[in-house]
C-alpha positions as a printed Julia matrix, in Angstrom:
332×3 Matrix{Float64}:
 160.04  257.92  255.72
 157.82  256.72  253.17
 154.03  256.25  253.83
 151.15  254.05  252.48
 150.21  257.28  250.39
 153.7   257.6   248.76
 153.59  254.05  247.71
 149.95  254.42  246.34
 151.13  257.68  244.55
 154.04  256.12  242.92
 152.24  253.14  242.0
 149.3   255.38  240.58
 146.63  253.29  242.74
 144.4   254.08  245.52
 145.57  253.7   249.37
 142.94  251.03  249.88
 144.38  249.11  246.79
 147.72  249.25  248.49
 146.39  248.03  251.86
 144.6   245.21  250.38
 147.65  244.15  248.21
 150.0   244.16  251.11
 147.59  242.53  253.67
 146.18  240.0   251.07
 142.65  240.78  252.43
 140.99  240.75  248.95
 141.95  240.28  245.14
 144.24  242.59  243.58
 145.23  242.08  240.04
 148.75  240.49  239.82
 150.09  243.4   237.7
 148.68  245.89  240.18
 150.57  244.01  242.79
 153.57  244.06  240.89
 153.5   247.75  240.53
 152.88  248.19  244.43
 155.71  245.77  245.4
 158.08  247.66  243.03
 156.97  251.18  244.58
 157.55  249.63  248.06
 160.96  248.62  247.06
 161.85  252.05  245.35
 160.61  253.98  248.38
 162.27  251.57  250.99
 158.88  251.52  252.7
 159.44  250.23  256.17
 158.0   246.81  256.59
 157.78  247.27  260.6
 154.86  249.83  259.76
 153.26  247.19  257.69
 153.49  244.71  260.27
 152.31  246.83  263.01
 149.22  247.01  261.02
 148.99  243.33  259.99
 149.54  242.29  263.67
 146.1   243.74  264.51
 144.79  240.36  263.07
 146.54  237.05  263.13
 148.83  235.77  260.38
 148.81  232.12  261.69
 152.62  232.32  260.73
 155.53  231.49  263.33
 159.15  232.21  262.69
 161.66  229.49  263.67
 165.41  230.72  264.21
 167.9   227.89  264.39
 171.44  227.61  264.2
 171.36  224.57  262.02
 169.03  222.03  260.63
 171.47  219.7   259.1
 172.12  216.32  260.6
 171.3   217.53  264.31
 168.54  217.63  266.48
 167.46  221.05  265.29
 166.22  219.43  262.32
 164.01  216.85  264.21
 163.07  220.15  266.75
 161.6   222.05  263.58
 159.91  218.8   262.33
 158.13  218.81  265.77
 157.32  222.49  265.28
 155.73  221.93  261.85
 153.72  219.08  262.88
 152.13  220.69  266.0
 151.77  224.28  263.99
 150.19  222.34  261.06
 147.6   220.78  263.46
 146.55  224.24  264.8
 146.52  226.06  261.58
 149.71  227.65  261.56
 152.64  227.71  259.01
 156.31  228.39  260.02
 159.28  230.5   258.33
 162.7   229.11  259.07
 165.83  230.79  259.44
 169.19  229.35  259.72
 171.8   231.39  261.53
 174.92  229.22  261.98
 175.3   230.53  265.18
 176.31  233.84  263.92
 174.81  236.67  266.47
 175.06  239.05  262.97
 173.14  236.8   261.13
 170.6   235.99  263.98
 170.0   239.89  264.3
 169.01  240.1   260.49
 166.87  237.13  260.8
 165.07  238.47  263.8
 164.42  241.92  262.15
 163.1   240.36  258.93
 160.79  238.34  261.04
 159.53  241.18  263.2
 158.96  243.1   259.76
 157.19  240.28  258.29
 154.18  238.28  258.7
 154.82  236.24  261.96
 152.65  236.08  265.12
 155.38  234.59  267.16
 159.07  233.37  267.01
 160.45  230.32  268.43
 164.33  230.47  268.72
 167.58  228.68  269.76
 169.48  231.82  270.35
 173.09  232.63  270.36
 172.39  234.76  273.49
 173.76  237.75  271.89
 170.59  239.57  271.02
 168.52  239.65  274.26
 167.78  243.32  273.94
 166.28  242.98  270.32
 164.27  239.8   271.48
 162.83  241.89  274.41
 162.01  244.7   271.99
 160.1   242.28  269.68
 158.39  240.82  272.54
 157.19  244.22  273.87
 155.92  245.07  270.19
 153.52  242.35  270.45
 155.29  239.4   268.86
 155.22  236.22  271.02
 158.83  234.85  271.56
 159.64  231.24  273.11
 163.02  229.71  273.62
 163.63  226.05  272.32
 166.69  224.02  272.92
 168.6   227.02  274.61
 167.07  229.0   277.67
 169.37  232.03  277.44
 166.78  234.51  278.98
 164.64  233.8   282.02
 162.0   236.47  280.49
 160.68  234.13  277.93
 159.4   231.05  278.19
 161.57  227.91  277.14
 161.42  224.13  276.33
 165.02  222.62  276.78
 166.46  219.26  277.8
 168.4   218.73  281.03
 171.96  218.91  279.46
 173.78  218.91  282.9
 172.29  215.35  283.63
 173.13  214.37  280.06
 176.68  214.59  280.72
 176.73  213.65  284.59
 174.76  210.39  283.68
 177.23  209.73  280.72
 180.35  209.67  282.8
 178.77  207.64  285.41
 177.87  205.15  282.78
 181.24  204.97  281.19
 182.94  204.72  284.6
 180.52  201.58  285.41
 182.06  200.21  282.12
 185.32  200.33  283.61
 186.45  203.65  281.72
 188.88  205.66  283.82
 190.27  208.22  281.37
 187.19  209.94  279.82
 187.63  212.56  277.27
 185.21  215.09  276.27
 184.86  217.05  272.91
 182.58  219.82  273.59
 181.22  222.76  271.91
 181.93  226.54  272.4
 181.31  227.57  276.08
 179.51  230.8   275.28
 176.59  228.67  274.34
 174.44  227.44  277.24
 173.86  223.99  276.6
 177.75  223.41  276.09
 178.27  225.2   279.45
 175.69  222.92  280.92
 177.16  219.8   279.78
 180.69  220.8   280.81
 179.27  221.45  284.49
 177.92  217.94  284.69
 180.94  216.38  283.17
 183.2   218.05  285.57
 181.06  217.08  288.62
 180.72  213.71  287.84
 184.51  213.15  286.96
 185.43  214.81  290.14
 183.08  212.46  292.1
 184.78  209.45  290.21
 188.15  210.89  291.1
 189.16  211.1   287.28
 191.24  213.73  285.44
 189.47  216.06  283.46
 190.38  215.67  279.86
 188.44  218.28  277.79
 188.78  219.93  274.4
 186.31  223.14  273.7
 185.37  223.36  270.08
 186.73  226.47  268.51
 184.85  226.01  264.99
 181.65  224.29  266.24
 179.59  226.9   264.62
 180.96  225.62  261.26
 182.01  221.97  261.21
 181.03  219.64  264.1
 182.55  216.63  262.03
 185.97  218.36  261.93
 185.43  219.31  265.55
 185.04  215.57  266.4
 187.93  214.45  264.2
 190.56  217.15  265.66
 189.37  217.06  269.12
 189.95  213.52  269.68
 193.39  213.62  268.01
 194.22  216.42  270.59
 193.21  214.61  273.53
 195.09  211.53  272.72
 198.26  213.75  271.91
 198.02  214.8   275.81
 196.6   211.53  276.96
 197.19  208.43  274.94
 195.67  206.44  277.53
 192.21  207.71  276.87
 189.64  204.94  277.08
 186.39  206.61  276.26
 185.27  210.06  274.38
 182.01  211.88  274.98
 180.98  214.33  272.37
 178.42  217.24  272.76
 176.5   216.04  269.62
 176.43  213.09  267.37
 178.2   214.81  264.25
 181.08  215.13  266.55
 180.72  211.69  267.43
 181.0   210.51  263.92
 184.18  212.71  263.35
 185.51  210.93  266.93
 184.75  207.5   265.41
 186.53  208.48  261.9
 189.72  209.71  263.7
 189.88  206.61  265.81
 189.58  204.48  262.7
 192.47  206.48  260.99
 194.76  205.83  264.01
 193.69  201.97  264.07
 191.99  202.43  267.5
 189.16  199.97  267.81
 185.79  201.22  268.74
 184.77  200.22  271.47
 187.3   197.56  272.4
 190.05  200.35  272.98
 188.0   203.56  273.23
 184.23  203.73  273.79
 182.2   206.63  272.24
 178.9   208.41  273.43
 177.14  211.39  272.26
 175.19  213.6   274.56
 172.61  214.72  272.08
 171.22  211.93  270.22
 170.08  212.16  266.74
 168.39  209.42  264.75
 171.65  209.16  262.66
 173.47  207.54  265.41
 171.39  204.45  264.93
 172.21  203.97  261.27
 175.99  204.17  261.43
 178.15  201.3   260.5
 179.08  201.24  264.22
 175.78  202.36  265.77
 176.57  205.17  268.55
 175.43  205.14  272.04
 173.68  208.33  272.95
 171.59  210.49  275.3
 168.52  210.8   273.3
 167.01  213.93  273.64
 163.24  213.82  272.86
 163.53  216.33  269.92
 160.28  216.19  267.9
 158.51  216.29  271.46
 160.43  219.37  272.27
 159.5   221.1   269.05
 155.7   220.03  269.41
 155.64  221.48  273.01
 157.37  224.61  272.02
 154.92  225.19  269.05
 151.91  224.59  271.37
 153.13  226.87  273.79
 153.71  229.63  271.45
 150.55  229.32  269.76
 148.92  229.45  273.11
 150.6   232.72  273.84
 149.64  234.09  270.28
 145.85  233.31  270.95
 145.76  234.16  274.41
 142.88  236.77  275.28
 144.82  237.8   278.47
 146.48  241.36  277.9
 149.72  239.84  279.7
 149.57  236.5   277.89
 149.71  233.09  279.6
 152.37  232.58  282.36
 155.88  232.15  281.78
 156.89  228.41  281.56
 160.23  226.84  281.62
 159.86  223.17  280.47
 162.73  220.73  280.9
 162.75  217.48  279.13
 164.66  214.5   280.21
 167.14  212.63  277.93
 167.27  208.85  277.81
 170.61  206.63  277.51
 170.49  204.33  274.59
 173.16  202.01  274.54
 174.46  200.74  271.1
 177.9   199.29  269.61
 180.12  202.33  270.51
 180.09  201.24  274.07
């Protein structure tokens, strides 16, 4: 395994120069840096050894691991993280996993071997052992949006209540055939939403009409479009559709329009994870609004407090649950 001395020898510089270049602790001529970085690459010098030394001091950087930041609450969560981090003198590094556990693993390994003091993650739940190892190595870890492991602090929303309250709301509107286009049930929030939906449906004496997304990790819009068509095929009397996220709701609205089914007169639509885009559509969408920016700000503050804690064990674990609020718009 290559060492700093090996890098210094190949780059024909002193070990102290290599250390200064990699740590950015003082000026090193750009050409010299280029030689050092080339030597690091040639020797496959392991960054985790570097990171161990770097973490003796603070890098004031946070890794943010998200499944997506495109037209979802994750983008708004990241905004909240960045706002709070900047206030406290930290920068962020964003990794987009598409909910692929292999990609997530690669992202986590890059971050642990890089220049971050902590990691905020909306995890797939498939890399628990790696995350615990990262935590043990001295890098703070806080879960956001998804609480997959009780051993890490978390900031989430009450997804169970979102679904439960949405069903009750639709029932009060006179709906009796309430369909649900959900996400993949191997992800915690989708499990919680289904549990809330099922509980309320049973209390209302209605039939479960659910389609579980099979491609939600790739195309939420197509999930919504195809999902409502599947539900209508099995129950043409559906009078309302709940979707796990707004982009699914957009797909639902488009599919209903293509089938000449008017919204909301024939079928009402509600999203369980409100995003700002819902209020900008031609037919604005009713949603359970999740305080996504607040969630991001809270998680950023929690992880920075953990990073800067003087206690050997860090702050006590916190599991924060933020409530969503119903915003009625044109689709209901």
